[in-house]
Amino acid sequence: MAKMNLLQAINNALDIAMAENEKVVCFGEDVGVFGGVFRATSHLQEKYGRARCFNTPLVEQGIIGFANGLASQGSVPVAEIQFADYIFPAFDQIVNESAKFRYRSGNLFDVGGLTIRTPYGGGIAGGHYHSQSPEAYFAQTPGLKVVVPRNPHQAKGLLLASIRDANPVIFFEPKRIYRASVGDVPEGDYELPLGKAEVVKEGSDITLLAWGAQMEYLEKAAELAEKEGISCELIDLRTILPWDRETVAASVRKTGRLLISHEAPLTGGFAGEIAATIQEHCFLHLESPIARVAGLDTPYPLALEKEYLPDHLKIYEAIKRSVNF
Amino acid sequence: MSTDTKERAVHAPQFIRGDELQIPTYKVLKQDGTTYKGATLPDLDKDTALRIYRAMVRTRVLDERMLAAQRQGRLSFYMQSTGEEATTVGFAAALDDEDMIMAQYREQGALVYRGFTLDEFMNQLFSNELDYGKGRQMPIHYGSAKLHYMTISSPLATQIPQATGYAYGQKLAGDKKCTVAVFGEGAASEGDFHAALNMASVLKTPTIFLCRNNGYAISTPASEQFAGDGIAPRALGYGMHTIRVDGNDILAVYSAMTEARCIAVEQNEPVLVEAMSYRLAAHSSSDDPSGYRSKKEEEKWRNKDPLLRMKHWLQAKNWWSDDEDAALFEADRREVLATMKEAEKRPAPVIEEMITDVYDTPPAHLKEQLEGLKAHVRLYPEAYPATSGRMNNG
């Protein structure tokens, strides 16, 4: 075990993947000698050469178009989009190309080797365009996998699994906790399963569900609630698409209550999809309406960021409302 | 130039327009089958020349018959390539058969040249259970892994940056192969075109960007698509080799593409080739060109028919006769009709194929959705005749 922050864990996963398989190629804006604006790709060019770790021109649609072609050729591209806020020029290449490559060709061709890494989320004074959480846009796109890790240990295992998965994966990295989240990480090679949620803490009164950076707020809120005698079960969804309904449903059947939290705006957020599915499968077990604690339906603000974020206090209040319904 | 390259200074404001730069058009073959004096002729032997011509004829016949079938209601949709066969067959002939082709949608000539059978065409066109694409895409979205021909995707220009990436992979692997992206002059307005060329130039990939400038993007003429001297000069801005050829001239297309391939594969440098032609056909079976262009204009281009031009050349070389020509057209017509009859009888893909290939293996939620769908089809079998009688009970 080594102490690593989330960035170091990602860098370590890329290093392991590149050492193990010479077909793994990392690229994106400033990814080369500089190692990326957050340093996730530090020293990879030094170690593996410019052909396998390099800067691209500043063109997101080109980066993903290039990555699709490279993956269809049999390489294993790990493309970085510098901020998730800037992924939209590549939306066509992701939604119409990456996601449908295998299906439309009847499995003659695929881009299963593709992984798109991108930092997402707020809390860094980034305003509209360095703060968004666009996971729900991609969750409605069959053919993609969408993964979000919550800490260094998870990040390394899930990224290695994403790179080796036979399907295109968008890997959203919680940049607010890139350096703040520090933990024990095995130094060797390991994978954590995609499509599988994790019960982080067991409890009996309410199920709290989130992913990525939001897990930290969930844990703090649960601590506050425990002081009031409310026992919380915490689940990290980890994979948004395809998501692990069984783990969430089993928990809700036990607790009778569900709260889902994400940073993205409430309307059309992925919590809505989870709520609809869980009420279908757990209707007679529910003691209160499924609660959603999310961002407001506004563009992501700057000066009022603290007010905007679905923090531990908002979650704590929602827990009490649910339990006292 | 980058900021560290040596600059050439002037001391008065000099604006430059491209007017004085007009990229010439490389032409070898005249319509009567003779060649221009002093023209560089490609090294094209009789066997290859006849393989090319046979592919051009077959493409012409396939297009004629399938549009007719669409008009008879046998087929939902079709796209012809009439008038552009010298480009779409000629470029493929100049390649190694294992070079990757990432085409737009009007390049069936290349597939014919590589040996895609009429049966394979028909299975795709009729979306039947033998279609490699499992009936998931509209007619003309062909693909073949064994022929190194990437499955067609409707969104325009997406294949262009993919060709840059594919070629980068070929270079990494040391394959000595290249990738050709084919697209129209309309698609060259898309951002993906510019992204692709810039990245190919910077990353030095063995990619050939072949633009079929056929004058129209559906109804929009090239004059409303871009200002300036067409597509070829754009490569210069990206620091890339470029050439413009007469796209109806099989010898010019073959020769330019042969050279382009050399640059791509030997030097790991991308090349842009602009082939000037004319879309004699409508955009698709859903289009009617009489609303936006004149018969006179079409007639002018009909007189530049690339098939006739090549036939005249073959005859001048004594490699081909009128009798052989008539027999070839007749045989192809018969075979197209016969294979069509077989293909339209074959059933649609089974319902179970709805959920395969979304992922490498179907996840639980898709299996559940399929079972739900099958239960519904069992309730109303007459409403879903294509699949109701052929479901497994899994």
XYZ file of C-alpha atoms in Angstrom:
719
model
C 0.000 0.000 0.000
C 1.074 3.557 -0.737
C -0.474 6.879 0.196
C -1.691 8.529 -2.996
C -3.990 11.341 -3.908
C -6.548 10.841 -6.628
C -4.320 12.299 -9.357
C -1.408 10.103 -8.378
C -3.687 7.092 -8.435
C -4.818 7.955 -11.969
C -1.252 8.553 -13.086
C -0.278 5.233 -11.555
C -3.108 3.408 -13.337
C -2.082 4.921 -16.703
C 1.518 3.962 -16.034
C 0.553 0.351 -15.303
C -1.713 0.141 -18.355
C 0.956 1.564 -20.674
C 3.684 -0.671 -19.278
C 1.555 -3.771 -19.657
C 0.173 -3.137 -23.148
C 2.089 -1.245 -25.807
C -1.168 -0.552 -27.638
C -2.236 1.870 -24.883
C -1.795 5.460 -26.098
C -2.506 8.636 -24.048
C -3.181 11.989 -25.662
C -5.064 15.254 -25.358
C -4.453 18.948 -24.872
C -1.231 19.578 -22.867
C -0.996 15.876 -22.046
C 2.559 15.433 -23.404
C 5.681 16.879 -21.816
C 3.637 19.042 -19.427
C 1.713 16.041 -18.138
C -1.721 17.647 -18.412
C -3.012 20.785 -16.704
C -3.738 18.694 -13.595
C -0.622 16.499 -14.066
C -2.574 13.272 -14.484
C -0.208 12.202 -17.283
C 3.052 13.360 -15.650
C 6.205 11.559 -16.821
C 4.325 9.252 -19.175
C 5.897 10.810 -22.267
C 9.329 10.533 -20.677
C 8.733 6.872 -19.948
C 6.875 5.678 -23.037
C 7.941 8.128 -25.721
C 6.219 10.796 -27.786
C 4.495 8.298 -30.043
C 2.455 6.912 -27.120
C 1.887 10.018 -24.998
C 1.453 13.287 -26.827
C -0.160 16.686 -27.163
C -2.959 17.132 -29.656
C -4.096 20.348 -31.283
C -6.832 22.146 -29.377
C -9.854 20.448 -30.931
C -12.080 18.200 -28.848
C -14.088 16.836 -31.778
C -10.800 15.958 -33.436
C -9.411 14.311 -30.314
C -12.383 11.976 -30.016
C -12.695 11.443 -33.782
C -9.020 10.497 -33.850
C -9.515 8.281 -30.784
C -12.446 6.474 -32.410
C -10.384 5.726 -35.493
C -7.414 4.624 -33.431
C -9.596 2.328 -31.328
C -11.250 0.828 -34.409
C -7.756 0.007 -35.691
C -7.105 -2.066 -32.550
C -5.151 0.398 -30.428
C -6.219 1.281 -26.890
C -6.590 5.068 -26.784
C -6.969 6.936 -23.506
C -8.067 10.392 -24.638
C -8.191 13.303 -22.219
C -10.738 16.103 -22.525
C -9.227 18.825 -20.363
C -12.516 19.758 -18.650
C -15.854 17.970 -18.974
C -17.319 21.391 -19.758
C -15.439 21.221 -23.080
C -16.586 17.777 -24.110
C -19.520 19.114 -26.136
C -17.686 19.756 -29.431
C -17.012 15.998 -29.287
C -20.624 15.117 -28.480
C -21.295 13.944 -32.044
C -18.222 11.732 -32.133
C -19.152 10.222 -28.753
C -22.913 9.814 -29.181
C -23.129 9.015 -32.897
C -19.803 7.289 -33.367
C -18.198 5.761 -30.234
C -21.505 4.550 -28.849
C -22.846 3.067 -32.102
C -19.677 1.764 -33.747
C -20.181 -1.878 -32.809
C -23.952 -1.942 -33.185
C -24.158 -0.302 -36.584
C -21.523 -2.573 -38.082
C -23.010 -5.760 -36.644
C -19.777 -6.212 -34.674
C -17.536 -6.024 -37.766
C -15.841 -3.028 -36.141
C -15.784 -1.627 -32.621
C -14.094 1.055 -30.524
C -14.114 -1.025 -27.362
C -10.562 -0.008 -26.542
C -11.535 3.639 -26.094
C -11.475 5.400 -22.719
C -12.236 9.112 -22.409
C -10.916 10.679 -19.211
C -12.283 14.037 -18.179
C -12.324 16.077 -14.953
C -15.817 17.143 -13.918
C -17.658 18.936 -11.124
C -17.639 22.130 -9.091
C -16.249 23.496 -5.870
C -13.095 24.971 -7.409
C -14.337 28.517 -8.183
C -14.526 27.528 -11.837
C -17.772 29.253 -12.828
C -19.945 28.047 -15.696
C -17.224 26.400 -17.705
C -14.967 24.598 -15.261
C -17.636 23.094 -13.012
C -20.268 21.114 -14.852
C -21.317 17.508 -14.282
C -22.579 16.303 -17.680
C -22.918 12.585 -16.873
C -26.668 12.465 -17.541
C -26.219 13.550 -21.179
C -24.212 10.409 -21.782
C -26.359 8.152 -19.633
C -29.017 8.229 -22.358
C -26.618 6.821 -24.917
C -26.687 3.026 -25.227
C -23.249 1.662 -26.066
C -21.320 3.847 -23.642
C -20.215 3.057 -20.126
C -20.039 5.984 -17.737
C -17.838 5.660 -14.663
C -17.128 8.047 -11.747
C -14.679 7.196 -8.931
C -14.901 8.666 -5.410
C -11.348 8.266 -4.069
C -7.792 7.226 -5.073
C -8.263 3.493 -4.476
C -11.451 3.469 -6.524
C -9.942 5.680 -9.224
C -7.035 3.358 -9.916
C -9.056 0.144 -9.959
C -11.922 1.577 -11.977
C -9.637 3.296 -14.501
C -7.667 0.105 -15.120
C -10.947 -1.746 -15.606
C -12.214 1.007 -17.948
C -9.095 0.914 -20.118
C -9.317 -2.872 -20.434
C -13.086 -3.036 -20.850
C -14.234 -4.076 -24.331
C -16.561 -1.071 -24.596
C -16.038 2.693 -24.858
C -15.962 4.260 -21.405
C -16.272 7.874 -20.274
C -14.364 8.209 -17.035
C -15.376 11.325 -15.103
C -12.743 12.405 -12.571
C -13.873 14.472 -9.540
C -11.409 17.320 -9.860
C -12.407 19.100 -6.613
C -10.859 16.221 -4.688
C -7.997 15.477 -7.130
C -5.464 16.428 -4.448
C -7.663 16.606 -1.360
C -8.637 12.959 -1.487
C -5.712 10.927 -0.148
C -5.785 7.271 0.782
C -4.124 3.873 0.747
C -3.748 2.470 -2.738
C -2.266 -0.943 -3.593
C 0.902 -0.417 -5.617
C 0.266 -3.353 -7.942
C -2.231 -3.977 -10.682
C -5.898 -4.449 -9.735
C -9.310 -3.755 -11.192
C -12.653 -2.863 -9.648
C -15.786 -4.041 -11.453
C -17.732 -1.749 -13.818
C -21.515 -1.767 -13.554
C -21.346 -2.600 -9.866
C -22.291 -0.235 -7.030
C -20.602 -0.470 -3.660
C -22.286 -0.390 -0.271
C -19.829 1.849 1.540
C -21.587 1.730 4.922
C -24.514 -0.361 6.074
C -27.521 1.182 7.832
C -31.201 0.558 8.413
C -33.274 3.769 8.176
C -32.451 5.333 4.819
C -30.335 4.625 1.749
C -28.112 7.486 0.586
C -26.898 7.166 -3.014
C -24.381 9.268 -4.932
C -21.161 9.030 -6.956
C -17.827 10.786 -7.295
C -17.076 13.892 -5.244
C -20.624 13.904 -3.882
C -19.846 10.847 -1.753
C -17.883 13.038 0.646
C -20.955 15.203 1.379
C -23.042 12.074 1.771
C -20.672 10.744 4.422
C -20.686 14.029 6.346
C -24.489 14.218 6.212
C -24.727 10.632 7.405
C -22.534 11.483 10.404
C -24.853 14.358 11.310
C -27.890 12.124 10.936
C -26.367 9.346 13.036
C -26.125 11.840 15.911
C -29.912 12.170 15.671
C -30.209 8.408 15.799
C -30.858 7.943 12.056
C -29.006 4.932 10.658
C -27.860 5.597 7.063
C -26.830 3.084 4.422
C -24.355 4.650 1.969
C -23.999 3.481 -1.612
C -21.515 4.666 -4.209
C -23.070 3.971 -7.621
C -19.595 4.082 -9.293
C -20.975 3.280 -12.759
C -23.798 5.484 -14.085
C -24.269 3.393 -17.238
C -25.119 0.558 -17.058
C -26.085 1.118 -13.427
C -26.465 -1.479 -10.703
C -30.184 -1.523 -9.983
C -30.057 -4.679 -7.903
C -27.720 -3.312 -5.229
C -29.755 -0.116 -4.867
C -33.108 -1.934 -4.871
C -31.932 -4.470 -2.274
C -30.872 -1.637 -0.008
C -34.145 0.268 -0.429
C -36.159 -2.868 0.296
C -34.286 -2.999 3.585
C -34.354 0.711 4.579
C -37.626 1.788 2.946
C -36.194 5.170 2.023
C -33.919 6.541 -0.713
C -32.090 9.811 -1.142
C -30.063 10.474 -4.301
C -27.654 13.358 -4.653
C -25.760 14.798 -7.601
C -24.190 18.119 -8.500
C -25.799 18.319 -11.918
C -29.091 20.241 -12.226
C -32.199 18.549 -10.839
C -34.274 18.400 -14.027
C -33.175 15.566 -16.268
C -30.469 14.589 -13.793
C -29.644 10.912 -13.379
C -31.387 10.843 -9.975
C -34.688 11.072 -11.858
C -33.952 7.862 -13.727
C -32.946 6.053 -10.550
C -36.037 7.299 -8.692
C -38.368 6.133 -11.472
C -36.775 2.692 -11.594
C -36.673 2.199 -7.837
C -40.308 3.184 -7.276
C -41.191 0.614 -9.957
C -39.249 -2.134 -8.241
C -39.683 -1.192 -4.556
C -43.085 0.520 -4.477
C -44.521 -1.415 -1.581
C -41.348 -1.042 0.469
C -41.164 2.739 0.307
C -41.966 4.665 3.512
C -41.498 8.105 1.954
C -41.050 9.750 -1.445
C -37.624 9.283 -2.989
C -35.615 12.443 -2.268
C -33.321 14.198 -4.721
C -30.691 16.686 -3.583
C -29.146 18.229 -6.671
C -27.862 21.422 -8.221
C -30.402 24.115 -9.078
C -31.774 24.277 -12.605
C -29.458 27.159 -13.443
C -26.111 27.407 -15.177
C -23.353 26.703 -12.687
C -22.690 29.972 -10.763
C -19.431 31.453 -9.503
C -19.900 33.856 -6.561
C -22.824 31.801 -5.181
C -21.197 28.424 -5.733
C -21.438 27.475 -2.049
C -25.161 28.132 -2.116
C -25.566 26.168 -5.332
C -23.766 22.991 -4.306
C -25.851 20.142 -2.853
C -23.702 20.035 0.287
C -23.862 17.929 3.471
C -26.282 20.350 5.176
C -28.796 20.175 2.334
C -28.498 16.395 2.347
C -28.854 16.252 6.136
C -32.083 18.282 5.969
C -33.420 16.055 3.205
C -32.629 12.956 5.289
C -34.678 14.331 8.192
C -37.578 15.265 5.906
C -37.584 11.776 4.493
C -37.437 10.035 7.854
C -40.124 12.300 9.345
C -42.442 12.102 6.346
C 4.585 29.257 -38.938
C 5.124 28.781 -35.235
C 6.573 31.632 -33.228
C 10.039 30.092 -33.283
C 10.253 29.585 -37.063
C 12.198 32.127 -39.066
C 9.928 34.903 -40.281
C 10.109 36.918 -43.466
C 9.573 40.573 -42.554
C 7.969 43.325 -44.604
C 7.561 46.946 -43.562
C 4.268 47.890 -45.150
C 0.886 46.251 -44.474
C 0.537 43.555 -47.111
C -2.699 41.611 -47.246
C -2.701 38.473 -49.281
C -5.663 36.924 -51.034
C -5.588 33.540 -52.628
C -6.840 34.824 -56.008
C -3.467 34.476 -57.648
C -3.186 30.894 -56.464
C -5.287 28.554 -58.530
C -4.508 24.894 -58.072
C -4.300 23.285 -61.526
C -6.289 20.190 -62.477
C -4.311 17.141 -63.463
C -5.764 15.595 -66.637
C -4.486 12.696 -68.696
C -7.335 11.265 -70.720
C -9.562 13.057 -73.215
C -13.176 12.007 -73.725
C -12.353 10.354 -77.043
C -9.909 7.993 -75.353
C -6.720 9.715 -76.482
C -4.287 11.203 -73.963
C -3.022 14.744 -73.630
C 0.333 15.351 -75.271
C 3.122 15.031 -72.761
C 0.784 13.816 -70.009
C 2.290 11.608 -67.313
C 0.663 8.227 -67.818
C 0.248 5.775 -64.967
C 1.710 2.324 -65.199
C -1.565 0.464 -65.686
C -1.451 -3.067 -67.066
C -4.265 -4.676 -69.016
C -5.516 -6.896 -66.182
C -5.782 -4.026 -63.732
C -7.330 -1.762 -66.349
C -10.014 -4.344 -67.097
C -10.606 -5.035 -63.398
C -11.215 -1.300 -62.991
C -13.510 -1.029 -65.987
C -15.524 -4.088 -64.979
C -15.997 -2.582 -61.509
C -17.117 0.719 -63.039
C -19.663 -1.043 -65.242
C -20.957 -3.152 -62.393
C -21.335 -0.049 -60.225
C -23.248 1.726 -63.007
C -25.553 -1.253 -63.509
C -26.120 -1.772 -59.783
C -27.055 1.903 -59.408
C -29.471 1.819 -62.375
C -31.223 -1.352 -61.241
C -31.445 -0.468 -57.566
C -32.919 2.971 -58.203
C -35.482 1.264 -60.438
C -36.191 -1.210 -57.626
C -36.667 1.688 -55.228
C -39.115 3.310 -57.656
C -41.026 0.004 -57.812
C -41.309 0.044 -54.036
C -39.084 -2.975 -53.506
C -36.444 -0.976 -51.650
C -36.897 1.853 -49.157
C -33.962 4.023 -50.203
C -30.983 4.178 -52.529
C -28.046 6.410 -53.450
C -26.439 6.325 -56.884
C -22.875 7.252 -57.734
C -23.475 7.748 -61.449
C -20.869 9.967 -63.058
C -18.346 9.490 -60.262
C -17.231 5.929 -60.983
C -13.754 6.878 -62.207
C -13.064 8.427 -58.817
C -14.719 5.829 -56.616
C -13.250 2.825 -58.417
C -10.002 4.451 -59.486
C -8.877 5.465 -56.017
C -9.379 1.956 -54.671
C -7.443 0.492 -57.589
C -4.414 2.612 -56.705
C -4.341 1.303 -53.126
C -3.055 -1.839 -51.550
C -6.118 -4.033 -50.977
C -5.375 -3.928 -47.229
C -5.311 -0.147 -46.962
C -8.265 1.049 -44.899
C -11.106 2.856 -46.647
C -13.358 5.134 -44.590
C -15.927 6.340 -47.063
C -18.911 8.685 -46.902
C -21.788 6.841 -48.621
C -21.425 7.174 -52.379
C -18.312 5.021 -52.813
C -19.855 1.650 -53.687
C -17.429 1.570 -56.639
C -14.538 0.953 -54.269
C -16.373 -1.954 -52.673
C -17.191 -3.461 -56.058
C -13.512 -3.158 -57.006
C -12.424 -4.940 -53.849
C -14.785 -7.812 -54.518
C -17.873 -7.177 -52.398
C -20.331 -9.541 -54.051
C -23.734 -8.598 -55.387
C -25.172 -10.911 -52.767
C -23.413 -8.914 -50.053
C -24.730 -5.658 -51.506
C -28.279 -6.992 -51.692
C -28.318 -8.386 -48.164
C -27.436 -4.928 -46.850
C -29.870 -3.123 -49.155
C -32.755 -5.361 -48.103
C -31.834 -5.363 -44.385
C -32.200 -9.115 -44.264
C -30.804 -11.598 -41.785
C -27.590 -12.026 -43.787
C -26.751 -8.309 -43.727
C -23.445 -7.903 -41.879
C -24.957 -4.849 -40.191
C -27.904 -6.995 -39.006
C -30.462 -4.709 -40.628
C -29.683 -1.841 -38.304
C -28.833 0.879 -40.803
C -30.536 2.292 -43.888
C -29.685 0.895 -47.302
C -26.194 1.724 -48.701
C -24.517 1.660 -45.254
C -22.156 -1.115 -46.305
C -19.143 -2.354 -44.410
C -16.666 -5.188 -44.743
C -13.939 -6.110 -42.306
C -12.329 -8.580 -44.698
C -12.205 -5.955 -47.454
C -10.924 -3.240 -45.068
C -13.914 -1.041 -45.722
C -15.269 0.695 -42.632
C -19.041 0.485 -42.140
C -20.693 3.683 -43.392
C -22.112 6.125 -40.854
C -24.695 8.751 -41.869
C -23.365 11.786 -39.947
C -21.180 13.667 -42.405
C -17.429 14.011 -41.964
C -17.167 11.928 -38.783
C -15.034 9.392 -40.663
C -12.418 12.019 -41.535
C -10.750 12.473 -38.102
C -11.274 8.746 -37.574
C -9.139 8.145 -40.646
C -6.426 10.267 -39.049
C -6.587 8.110 -35.934
C -6.733 4.834 -37.835
C -3.671 5.829 -39.847
C -1.836 6.822 -36.676
C -2.424 3.284 -35.412
C -1.109 1.827 -38.684
C 2.013 3.956 -38.314
C 2.506 2.853 -34.687
C 2.124 -0.771 -35.716
C 4.597 -0.342 -38.593
C 2.053 -1.769 -41.057
C 3.206 0.193 -44.130
C -0.452 0.712 -44.910
C -2.494 3.887 -45.208
C -6.075 4.996 -44.583
C -8.196 6.851 -47.097
C -11.019 9.107 -45.956
C -13.481 9.865 -48.741
C -15.988 12.721 -48.446
C -17.836 15.305 -50.511
C -17.086 18.993 -50.913
C -20.120 19.718 -48.733
C -18.839 17.571 -45.868
C -15.563 19.491 -46.074
C -17.425 22.388 -44.432
C -17.871 20.356 -41.248
C -15.561 21.006 -38.311
C -14.450 17.378 -38.357
C -12.759 17.938 -41.752
C -10.581 20.738 -40.410
C -9.845 18.885 -37.174
C -8.795 15.837 -39.167
C -6.442 17.606 -41.561
C -4.775 19.641 -38.858
C -4.222 16.617 -36.632
C -2.944 14.487 -39.528
C -0.426 17.142 -40.463
C 0.779 17.728 -36.917
C 0.907 14.037 -35.986
C 2.246 12.935 -39.400
C -0.194 10.168 -40.201
C -0.350 8.140 -43.427
C -3.825 9.396 -44.365
C -5.135 10.300 -47.797
C -8.056 12.723 -47.723
C -9.976 12.223 -50.939
C -12.595 14.869 -51.639
C -15.182 14.045 -54.266
C -16.082 17.532 -55.428
C -19.234 16.651 -57.338
C -20.708 20.130 -57.384
C -23.651 19.605 -55.035
C -24.470 18.901 -51.416
C -28.081 17.762 -51.926
C -29.334 20.992 -53.582
C -26.624 23.395 -52.446
C -24.167 24.123 -55.242
C -20.464 24.331 -54.499
C -20.652 28.094 -55.156
C -22.802 28.416 -52.019
C -20.684 25.961 -50.045
C -17.368 27.815 -50.075
C -15.608 30.843 -51.498
C -12.115 30.580 -52.902
C -10.516 27.921 -55.015
C -12.301 24.819 -53.749
C -11.017 22.247 -51.295
C -7.483 21.481 -52.519
C -5.824 24.726 -51.325
C -7.052 24.169 -47.768
C -4.324 21.574 -47.361
C -1.712 24.280 -47.825
C -2.929 26.050 -44.708
C -2.331 22.841 -42.810
C 1.130 22.321 -44.286
C 0.002 19.318 -46.292
C 0.580 17.966 -49.818
C -2.311 18.589 -52.147
C -3.413 17.862 -55.696
C -6.509 18.418 -57.816
C -7.438 15.878 -60.474
C -10.097 15.423 -63.087
C -12.327 12.966 -61.274
C -13.826 11.647 -64.507
C -10.388 10.736 -65.797
C -9.502 7.242 -64.653
C -5.837 7.601 -65.590
C -5.437 10.889 -63.701
C -7.218 9.533 -60.607
C -5.201 6.318 -60.630
C -1.918 8.114 -61.162
C -2.519 10.820 -58.515
C -3.684 8.275 -55.953
C -0.692 6.043 -56.611
C 1.644 8.961 -55.928
C -0.409 10.064 -52.922
C -0.152 6.600 -51.447
C 3.627 6.690 -51.853
C 3.838 9.967 -49.932
C 1.545 8.660 -47.204
C 3.194 5.302 -46.689
C 6.831 6.083 -47.437
C 7.042 9.504 -45.800
C 4.264 9.176 -43.189
C 2.738 12.385 -44.494
C -0.940 13.041 -45.169
C -2.157 14.107 -48.614
C -5.300 15.834 -49.831
C -6.682 14.860 -53.242
C -9.573 16.828 -54.710
C -11.311 14.959 -57.535
C -13.471 17.212 -59.711
C -16.603 15.477 -60.929
C -20.345 15.855 -61.107
C -23.160 14.060 -59.342
C -25.177 13.055 -62.402
C -27.644 11.256 -60.174
C -29.952 12.807 -57.621
C -28.579 13.080 -54.082
C -30.669 10.070 -53.119
C -33.894 8.355 -54.102
C -35.691 10.989 -51.999
C -34.281 13.919 -54.013
C -35.366 15.587 -57.277
C -32.621 17.697 -58.880
C -35.000 19.367 -61.367
C -35.793 21.819 -58.580
C -32.285 23.232 -58.429
C -30.325 22.590 -61.621
C -30.848 22.591 -65.381
C -31.043 19.746 -67.852
C -28.488 21.645 -69.894
C -25.976 21.526 -67.072
C -26.573 17.810 -66.614
C -26.181 17.246 -70.342
C -22.805 18.969 -70.311
C -21.580 16.484 -67.736
C -23.230 13.504 -69.351
C -20.880 14.210 -72.247
C -17.970 13.735 -69.855
C -19.101 10.270 -68.795
C -16.122 8.573 -67.111
C -17.214 5.100 -68.239
C -17.313 6.000 -71.907
C -14.023 7.818 -71.560
C -12.344 4.750 -70.167
C -14.007 2.464 -72.688
C -12.688 4.613 -75.527
C -9.196 4.372 -74.072
C -9.462 0.581 -73.663
C -10.630 0.279 -77.246
C -7.819 2.501 -78.485
C -5.446 0.047 -76.806
C -7.299 -2.871 -78.390
C -8.044 -4.298 -74.947
C -11.832 -4.187 -75.280
C -14.567 -4.499 -77.888
C -18.148 -3.323 -78.252
C -19.325 -6.918 -78.132
C -17.521 -7.583 -74.879
C -18.971 -4.366 -73.524
C -22.550 -5.252 -74.390
C -22.100 -8.733 -72.965
C -20.697 -7.373 -69.703
C -23.600 -4.953 -69.195
C -26.072 -7.708 -69.982
C -24.478 -10.237 -67.647
C -24.292 -7.746 -64.787
C -27.926 -6.741 -65.245
C -29.008 -10.367 -65.128
C -26.955 -11.078 -62.033
C -28.179 -7.981 -60.220
C -31.801 -8.966 -60.832
C -31.223 -12.572 -59.804
C -29.414 -11.723 -56.575
C -32.019 -9.077 -55.750
C -34.789 -11.650 -56.029
C -33.008 -13.937 -53.605
C -32.146 -11.185 -51.119
C -35.638 -9.767 -50.874
C -36.989 -13.199 -49.949
C -34.678 -13.543 -46.956
C -36.276 -12.673 -43.626
C -35.354 -9.775 -41.348
C -32.898 -10.411 -38.513
C -34.427 -12.201 -35.515
C -35.699 -10.127 -32.610
C -32.873 -11.359 -30.366
C -30.443 -9.311 -32.492
C -31.974 -6.100 -31.172
C -29.819 -6.200 -28.064
C -26.588 -7.754 -29.333
C -23.604 -5.503 -30.108
C -24.812 -2.544 -28.039
C -22.038 -3.730 -25.729
C -19.685 -6.665 -26.213
C -22.155 -8.734 -24.184
C -25.743 -7.686 -23.380
C -26.075 -6.293 -19.840
C -28.907 -7.428 -17.563
C -31.197 -4.486 -18.257
C -31.121 -5.157 -22.002
C -31.931 -8.851 -21.542
C -34.846 -7.830 -19.366
C -36.089 -5.320 -21.943
C -35.874 -7.951 -24.678
C -37.920 -10.421 -22.635
C -40.516 -7.725 -22.050
C -40.654 -6.992 -25.765
C -40.988 -10.660 -26.677
C -43.826 -11.107 -24.210
C -45.589 -8.191 -25.897
C -45.001 -9.583 -29.410
C -46.515 -12.898 -28.251
C -49.647 -10.987 -27.254
C -49.993 -9.369 -30.680
C -48.171 -11.670 -33.138
C -50.061 -10.356 -36.168
C -48.841 -6.800 -35.463
C -45.172 -7.868 -35.654
C -45.111 -10.434 -38.470
C -41.366 -10.071 -39.205
C -40.393 -11.588 -35.876
C -43.390 -13.124 -34.110
C -43.071 -16.580 -35.658
C -39.310 -16.799 -35.213
C -38.633 -16.080 -31.539
C -36.692 -18.448 -29.346
C -38.209 -19.100 -25.967
C -35.199 -17.979 -23.930
